[in-house]
Amino acid sequence: MTLRAAVLGWPIGHSRSPLIHGHWIKEHGLDASYEPIAVDPEGASAWFRAFKTHGLVGANVTIPHKELALEACDTAEDHARRLGAVNTIWLEGDRLCGTSTDGAGFMANLDQTAPNWRDHKAAETALVLGAGGAARAILDALLTAGVGHILIANRTEAKAQGLADWFAPAYPSAKITAVSLAETDNVAGQAGLVVNTTALGMEGQPPLTLDVGRLAPDTTVTDIVYTPLETPLLAAAKAAGHPVVDGLGMLLHQAVPGFERWFGVRPTVTEAVRRVALRDLGVLT
Ligand code: ATR
């Protein structure tokens, strides 16, 4: 019997997940499928609660259903509860289980692409730009990985402070400091790792204005934006000699745990699957 998985959202047309999972299904010769399914927000709660009736072994969940999918789960991993959202769900018997793989995807990409980032003398401190859902997942992953000091800079400073307050009780030995975007250049030199989680630098958006000249030498610079693949931030950091990590890798790595749960094979993020995504992005022909 074909094992069916899906990506669930509204709308769902833009998702690149079918391409990634489709590549791995073919690579491993599995009797499996992965399809986009648009789940109307009206009735979505009931749809998720009836998940076991839809003939799927599991799914990825995307906007706007990540929070209500968590509510429908019988079991969710601790960090997903902390984040208040899931992006990956699966059935264990009749029980719906969920997790969030964004943070693990971010860390796996960082470790694969810039394996020496932890060796930087300032790796104890990370500067995270943005305070939305992606920032939340990445903060949790960095704190879990033992980064002791996180500076969060956001246009709406109250949201950065809100994230700092939210995580403080879960990580009492870490220091989490909210700063305004205007202060970013002044604090950037403290960080061994910089992560842009804002939409700035994305096609159609203004670039992020961070003076990379203020960074300590060898600070790793990462961006979760992947359209364009080389954002103005990454281009400037690369030109200044910093190790850079683009956002496409996070997209690929966050897909790994779901595939393994649903189909029983752990896929690898290879150059081949990266090329499939790059072709779709129009970066390769
Ligand atoms: P995601 O789930 O991808 O994190 P999000 O929750 O909408 O998306 O968060 C978007 C982030 O990009 C926020 O930190 C947002 O800043 P605000 O909290 O001030 O809205 C940031 N962002 C988006 N557009 C921005 C802009 N033009 N200038 C500065 N920050 C911007």
CSV table of C-alpha atoms and ligand atoms in Angstrom, one decimal:
chain,number,residue,atom,x,y,z
A,1,MET,CA,0.0,0.0,0.0
A,2,THR,CA,1.4,3.4,-1.0
A,3,LEU,CA,2.4,5.5,2.0
A,4,ARG,CA,0.8,8.9,1.5
A,5,ALA,CA,2.2,12.1,3.1
A,6,ALA,CA,1.3,15.7,2.3
A,7,VAL,CA,1.9,19.4,3.0
A,8,LEU,CA,-1.1,21.1,4.5
A,9,GLY,CA,-1.7,24.9,4.2
A,10,TRP,CA,-3.9,27.6,2.8
A,11,PRO,CA,-3.0,28.4,0.1
A,12,ILE,CA,-0.5,25.7,-0.7
A,13,GLY,CA,0.5,26.2,-4.4
A,14,HIS,CA,3.9,27.8,-3.6
A,15,SER,CA,5.3,25.0,-1.4
A,16,ARG,CA,8.6,23.5,-2.5
A,17,SER,CA,8.2,20.6,-0.1
A,18,PRO,CA,6.6,18.2,-2.8
A,19,LEU,CA,9.7,18.7,-4.9
A,20,ILE,CA,12.1,17.9,-2.1
A,21,HIS,CA,10.2,14.8,-0.8
A,22,GLY,CA,9.4,13.7,-4.3
A,23,HIS,CA,13.2,13.6,-5.0
A,24,TRP,CA,13.9,11.5,-1.9
A,25,ILE,CA,11.0,9.1,-2.6
A,26,LYS,CA,12.5,8.5,-6.1
A,27,GLU,CA,16.0,8.3,-4.8
A,28,HIS,CA,15.1,5.6,-2.3
A,29,GLY,CA,12.7,3.7,-4.6
A,30,LEU,CA,9.8,3.9,-2.1
A,31,ASP,CA,6.1,3.1,-2.7
A,32,ALA,CA,5.2,6.5,-1.3
A,33,SER,CA,3.7,9.8,-2.3
A,34,TYR,CA,3.8,13.4,-1.1
A,35,GLU,CA,1.1,15.9,-2.2
A,36,PRO,CA,0.1,19.4,-1.5
A,37,ILE,CA,-3.4,19.6,0.1
A,38,ALA,CA,-5.1,23.0,0.7
A,39,VAL,CA,-7.0,22.8,4.0
A,40,ASP,CA,-9.6,25.5,4.2
A,41,PRO,CA,-9.2,27.5,7.5
A,42,GLU,CA,-12.9,27.1,8.0
A,43,GLY,CA,-13.2,23.7,9.4
A,44,ALA,CA,-9.4,23.2,9.7
A,45,SER,CA,-9.6,22.4,13.4
A,46,ALA,CA,-12.1,19.6,12.8
A,47,TRP,CA,-10.0,18.4,9.7
A,48,PHE,CA,-6.9,18.0,11.9
A,49,ARG,CA,-8.8,16.3,14.7
A,50,ALA,CA,-10.0,13.8,12.1
A,51,PHE,CA,-6.5,13.4,10.7
A,52,LYS,CA,-6.5,9.6,10.9
A,53,THR,CA,-9.5,9.4,8.5
A,54,HIS,CA,-7.7,11.1,5.6
A,55,GLY,CA,-5.5,8.2,4.6
A,56,LEU,CA,-2.2,10.0,5.3
A,57,VAL,CA,0.7,8.6,7.4
A,58,GLY,CA,1.7,12.1,8.3
A,59,ALA,CA,2.3,15.6,6.9
A,60,ASN,CA,4.1,18.9,7.0
A,61,VAL,CA,2.0,21.8,8.2
A,62,THR,CA,2.5,25.3,7.0
A,63,ILE,CA,0.8,28.7,7.3
A,64,PRO,CA,-1.8,29.3,8.7
A,65,HIS,CA,-2.3,25.9,10.4
A,66,LYS,CA,0.8,25.4,12.5
A,67,GLU,CA,-0.8,26.4,15.8
A,68,LEU,CA,-4.1,24.6,15.4
A,69,ALA,CA,-2.4,21.4,14.2
A,70,LEU,CA,-0.5,21.4,17.6
A,71,GLU,CA,-3.8,21.7,19.4
A,72,ALA,CA,-5.1,18.7,17.5
A,73,CYS,CA,-2.0,16.6,18.5
A,74,ASP,CA,-2.4,13.9,21.2
A,75,THR,CA,1.4,14.1,21.8
A,76,ALA,CA,3.8,16.8,20.9
A,77,GLU,CA,7.5,17.2,21.6
A,78,ASP,CA,8.4,19.6,24.4
A,79,HIS,CA,10.1,22.2,22.2
A,80,ALA,CA,7.0,22.3,19.9
A,81,ARG,CA,4.8,23.0,22.9
A,82,ARG,CA,7.3,25.7,23.9
A,83,LEU,CA,7.0,27.2,20.4
A,84,GLY,CA,3.3,26.8,20.3
A,85,ALA,CA,3.4,25.3,16.8
A,86,VAL,CA,4.2,22.2,14.8
A,87,ASN,CA,5.3,21.8,11.2
A,88,THR,CA,5.5,18.0,11.1
A,89,ILE,CA,2.9,15.5,12.2
A,90,TRP,CA,2.5,11.7,12.0
A,91,LEU,CA,0.3,8.9,13.3
A,92,GLU,CA,1.4,6.4,15.9
A,93,GLY,CA,-1.5,4.0,15.8
A,94,ASP,CA,-4.5,6.3,16.2
A,95,ARG,CA,-2.6,9.0,18.0
A,96,LEU,CA,-1.6,12.2,16.2
A,97,CYS,CA,2.0,13.2,17.1
A,98,GLY,CA,3.7,16.5,16.3
A,99,THR,CA,7.0,18.4,16.3
A,100,SER,CA,8.6,21.4,14.9
A,101,THR,CA,11.7,20.8,12.8
A,102,ASP,CA,12.6,24.4,11.9
A,103,GLY,CA,15.1,24.8,14.7
A,104,ALA,CA,16.7,21.4,14.1
A,105,GLY,CA,16.8,22.2,10.4
A,106,PHE,CA,18.6,25.5,11.1
A,107,MET,CA,21.2,23.8,13.3
A,108,ALA,CA,21.8,20.9,10.9
A,109,ASN,CA,22.3,23.3,8.1
A,110,LEU,CA,24.7,25.4,10.1
A,111,ASP,CA,26.7,22.4,11.3
A,112,GLN,CA,26.9,21.0,7.8
A,113,THR,CA,27.8,24.3,6.0
A,114,ALA,CA,29.9,26.0,8.6
A,115,PRO,CA,31.1,23.2,10.8
A,116,ASN,CA,33.6,25.4,12.7
A,117,TRP,CA,31.1,28.0,13.8
A,118,ARG,CA,31.3,26.9,17.4
A,119,ASP,CA,35.1,27.3,17.5
A,120,HIS,CA,34.8,31.1,17.1
A,121,LYS,CA,35.9,32.8,20.4
A,122,ALA,CA,32.6,34.7,20.3
A,123,ALA,CA,30.4,31.6,19.6
A,124,GLU,CA,29.0,32.0,23.1
A,125,THR,CA,27.0,35.0,21.7
A,126,ALA,CA,24.6,35.1,18.8
A,127,LEU,CA,22.8,38.0,17.2
A,128,VAL,CA,19.4,37.1,15.9
A,129,LEU,CA,17.6,39.7,13.8
A,130,GLY,CA,13.8,39.4,13.8
A,131,ALA,CA,11.3,38.2,16.4
A,132,GLY,CA,8.7,36.3,14.4
A,133,GLY,CA,7.9,32.5,14.2
A,134,ALA,CA,11.2,31.6,12.6
A,135,ALA,CA,13.2,33.6,15.1
A,136,ARG,CA,11.4,31.8,17.9
A,137,ALA,CA,12.3,28.3,16.6
A,138,ILE,CA,15.9,29.3,15.9
A,139,LEU,CA,16.3,30.9,19.4
A,140,ASP,CA,15.1,27.7,21.0
A,141,ALA,CA,17.5,25.7,18.9
A,142,LEU,CA,20.5,28.0,19.7
A,143,LEU,CA,19.7,27.9,23.4
A,144,THR,CA,19.3,24.1,23.4
A,145,ALA,CA,22.7,24.0,21.6
A,146,GLY,CA,24.2,25.8,24.6
A,147,VAL,CA,24.7,29.3,23.1
A,148,GLY,CA,24.9,31.3,26.4
A,149,HIS,CA,24.0,34.8,25.2
A,150,ILE,CA,21.6,35.9,22.6
A,151,LEU,CA,21.0,39.4,21.4
A,152,ILE,CA,17.6,39.8,19.7
A,153,ALA,CA,17.1,42.8,17.5
A,154,ASN,CA,13.7,43.6,16.0
A,155,ARG,CA,12.0,46.5,14.3
A,156,THR,CA,9.2,46.2,16.9
A,157,GLU,CA,11.3,46.1,20.0
A,158,ALA,CA,8.5,45.0,22.3
A,159,LYS,CA,8.4,41.7,20.3
A,160,ALA,CA,12.1,41.1,20.9
A,161,GLN,CA,11.6,41.8,24.6
A,162,GLY,CA,8.6,39.4,24.5
A,163,LEU,CA,10.7,36.6,23.1
A,164,ALA,CA,13.4,37.3,25.6
A,165,ASP,CA,10.9,37.1,28.5
A,166,TRP,CA,9.3,34.0,27.0
A,167,PHE,CA,12.5,32.0,26.8
A,168,ALA,CA,14.1,33.1,30.0
A,169,PRO,CA,12.4,30.7,32.4
A,170,ALA,CA,13.1,27.7,30.1
A,171,TYR,CA,16.8,28.6,29.9
A,172,PRO,CA,17.7,30.2,33.3
A,173,SER,CA,21.5,30.0,32.8
A,174,ALA,CA,21.3,31.9,29.4
A,175,LYS,CA,21.3,35.6,28.9
A,176,ILE,CA,18.8,36.9,26.4
A,177,THR,CA,18.9,40.6,25.6
A,178,ALA,CA,16.5,42.6,23.4
A,179,VAL,CA,18.1,45.4,21.4
A,180,SER,CA,16.6,47.9,18.9
A,181,LEU,CA,17.4,47.6,15.2
A,182,ALA,CA,19.1,51.0,15.6
A,183,GLU,CA,21.5,49.5,18.2
A,184,THR,CA,22.4,46.5,16.1
A,185,ASP,CA,25.6,47.8,14.6
A,186,ASN,CA,26.9,48.8,18.1
A,187,VAL,CA,26.4,45.3,19.5
A,188,ALA,CA,27.2,43.2,16.4
A,189,GLY,CA,30.9,43.0,17.3
A,190,GLN,CA,30.0,40.8,20.3
A,191,ALA,CA,28.6,38.0,18.2
A,192,GLY,CA,30.3,35.0,16.8
A,193,LEU,CA,27.1,34.1,14.8
A,194,VAL,CA,24.6,36.4,13.1
A,195,VAL,CA,21.2,35.1,11.9
A,196,ASN,CA,18.8,37.1,9.8
A,197,THR,CA,15.2,35.8,10.3
A,198,THR,CA,13.5,38.9,9.0
A,199,ALA,CA,12.0,39.3,5.6
A,200,LEU,CA,14.6,42.0,4.8
A,201,GLY,CA,16.8,41.1,1.8
A,202,MET,CA,14.1,39.0,0.2
A,203,GLU,CA,13.2,39.8,-3.4
A,204,GLY,CA,10.9,42.8,-3.4
A,205,GLN,CA,12.0,43.9,0.1
A,206,PRO,CA,14.6,46.4,1.1
A,207,PRO,CA,17.9,44.9,2.2
A,208,LEU,CA,18.9,44.5,5.8
A,209,THR,CA,21.2,47.2,6.9
A,210,LEU,CA,23.9,45.7,9.0
A,211,ASP,CA,27.4,47.1,8.8
A,212,VAL,CA,29.4,43.9,8.4
A,213,GLY,CA,32.5,46.0,9.0
A,214,ARG,CA,31.5,46.0,12.7
A,215,LEU,CA,31.6,42.2,13.0
A,216,ALA,CA,34.5,40.3,14.6
A,217,PRO,CA,36.7,38.5,12.1
A,218,ASP,CA,35.3,35.0,11.1
A,219,THR,CA,31.9,35.6,12.6
A,220,THR,CA,29.5,33.3,10.7
A,221,VAL,CA,26.6,35.0,9.0
A,222,THR,CA,23.5,33.2,8.1
A,223,ASP,CA,20.2,34.2,6.5
A,224,ILE,CA,17.0,32.2,6.4
A,225,VAL,CA,15.9,34.1,3.3
A,226,TYR,CA,16.6,32.0,0.2
A,227,THR,CA,15.1,34.1,-2.6
A,228,PRO,CA,17.6,35.4,-3.6
A,229,LEU,CA,20.0,32.7,-2.5
A,230,GLU,CA,22.7,35.2,-1.9
A,231,THR,CA,21.0,38.1,-0.1
A,232,PRO,CA,22.7,41.5,0.1
A,233,LEU,CA,23.7,40.6,3.7
A,234,LEU,CA,25.3,37.4,2.7
A,235,ALA,CA,27.0,39.0,-0.3
A,236,ALA,CA,28.5,41.8,1.9
A,237,ALA,CA,29.6,39.2,4.6
A,238,LYS,CA,31.2,37.0,2.0
A,239,ALA,CA,33.1,39.9,0.4
A,240,ALA,CA,34.4,40.8,3.9
A,241,GLY,CA,35.7,37.2,4.3
A,242,HIS,CA,33.1,35.8,6.7
A,243,PRO,CA,31.8,32.2,6.5
A,244,VAL,CA,28.2,32.5,5.2
A,245,VAL,CA,25.3,30.0,5.3
A,246,ASP,CA,22.3,30.5,3.0
A,247,GLY,CA,18.7,29.8,3.8
A,248,LEU,CA,18.0,27.0,1.3
A,249,GLY,CA,19.9,24.5,3.4
A,250,MET,CA,17.5,25.1,6.3
A,251,LEU,CA,14.5,24.4,4.1
A,252,LEU,CA,16.1,21.1,3.0
A,253,HIS,CA,17.3,20.0,6.5
A,254,GLN,CA,13.9,20.8,8.2
A,255,ALA,CA,12.3,18.2,5.8
A,256,VAL,CA,14.5,15.3,6.9
A,257,PRO,CA,12.8,14.3,10.2
A,258,GLY,CA,9.3,14.1,8.7
A,259,PHE,CA,10.5,12.0,5.8
A,260,GLU,CA,12.1,9.6,8.2
A,261,ARG,CA,9.0,9.4,10.5
A,262,TRP,CA,6.6,8.7,7.6
A,263,PHE,CA,8.6,6.5,5.4
A,264,GLY,CA,11.2,4.9,7.7
A,265,VAL,CA,14.3,6.0,5.8
A,266,ARG,CA,16.5,9.0,6.8
A,267,PRO,CA,17.2,11.0,3.7
A,268,THR,CA,20.5,12.9,3.2
A,269,VAL,CA,20.8,16.6,2.2
A,270,THR,CA,23.0,16.1,-0.8
A,271,GLU,CA,24.1,18.4,-3.6
A,272,ALA,CA,21.6,16.5,-5.8
A,273,VAL,CA,18.5,17.6,-3.8
A,274,ARG,CA,20.0,21.1,-3.4
A,275,ARG,CA,20.2,21.2,-7.2
A,276,VAL,CA,16.6,20.2,-7.6
A,277,ALA,CA,15.5,23.1,-5.4
A,278,LEU,CA,17.9,25.5,-7.1
A,279,ARG,CA,16.4,24.6,-10.5
A,280,ASP,CA,13.0,25.3,-9.1
A,281,LEU,CA,14.2,28.7,-7.8
A,282,GLY,CA,15.5,29.5,-11.2
A,283,VAL,CA,19.0,29.7,-10.0
A,284,LEU,CA,20.1,26.7,-12.1
A,285,THR,CA,18.8,25.8,-15.5
B,1,ATR,P1,8.4,34.4,10.2
B,1,ATR,O1,7.4,33.3,10.6
B,1,ATR,O2,9.1,34.1,8.9
B,1,ATR,O3,9.4,34.7,11.3
B,1,ATR,P2,6.9,36.7,10.8
B,1,ATR,O4,6.4,36.1,12.1
B,1,ATR,O5,5.9,37.5,10.0
B,1,ATR,O6,7.6,35.7,9.8
B,1,ATR,O7,8.1,37.7,11.2
B,1,ATR,C1,8.7,38.6,10.3
B,1,ATR,C2,9.9,39.3,10.9
B,1,ATR,O8,10.5,40.1,9.9
B,1,ATR,C3,9.5,40.2,12.1
B,1,ATR,O9,10.6,40.2,13.0
B,1,ATR,C4,9.3,41.5,11.4
B,1,ATR,O10,9.5,42.6,12.3
B,1,ATR,P3,8.3,43.2,13.2
B,1,ATR,O11,8.1,42.3,14.3
B,1,ATR,O12,8.7,44.6,13.6
B,1,ATR,O13,7.1,43.2,12.3
B,1,ATR,C5,10.5,41.5,10.4
B,1,ATR,N1,10.2,42.4,9.3
B,1,ATR,C6,9.4,42.2,8.2
B,1,ATR,N2,9.5,43.3,7.4
B,1,ATR,C7,10.4,44.2,8.0
B,1,ATR,C8,10.9,45.5,7.6
B,1,ATR,N3,10.4,46.1,6.4
B,1,ATR,N4,11.8,46.0,8.4
B,1,ATR,C9,12.2,45.4,9.5
B,1,ATR,N5,11.8,44.2,9.9
B,1,ATR,C10,10.9,43.6,9.2
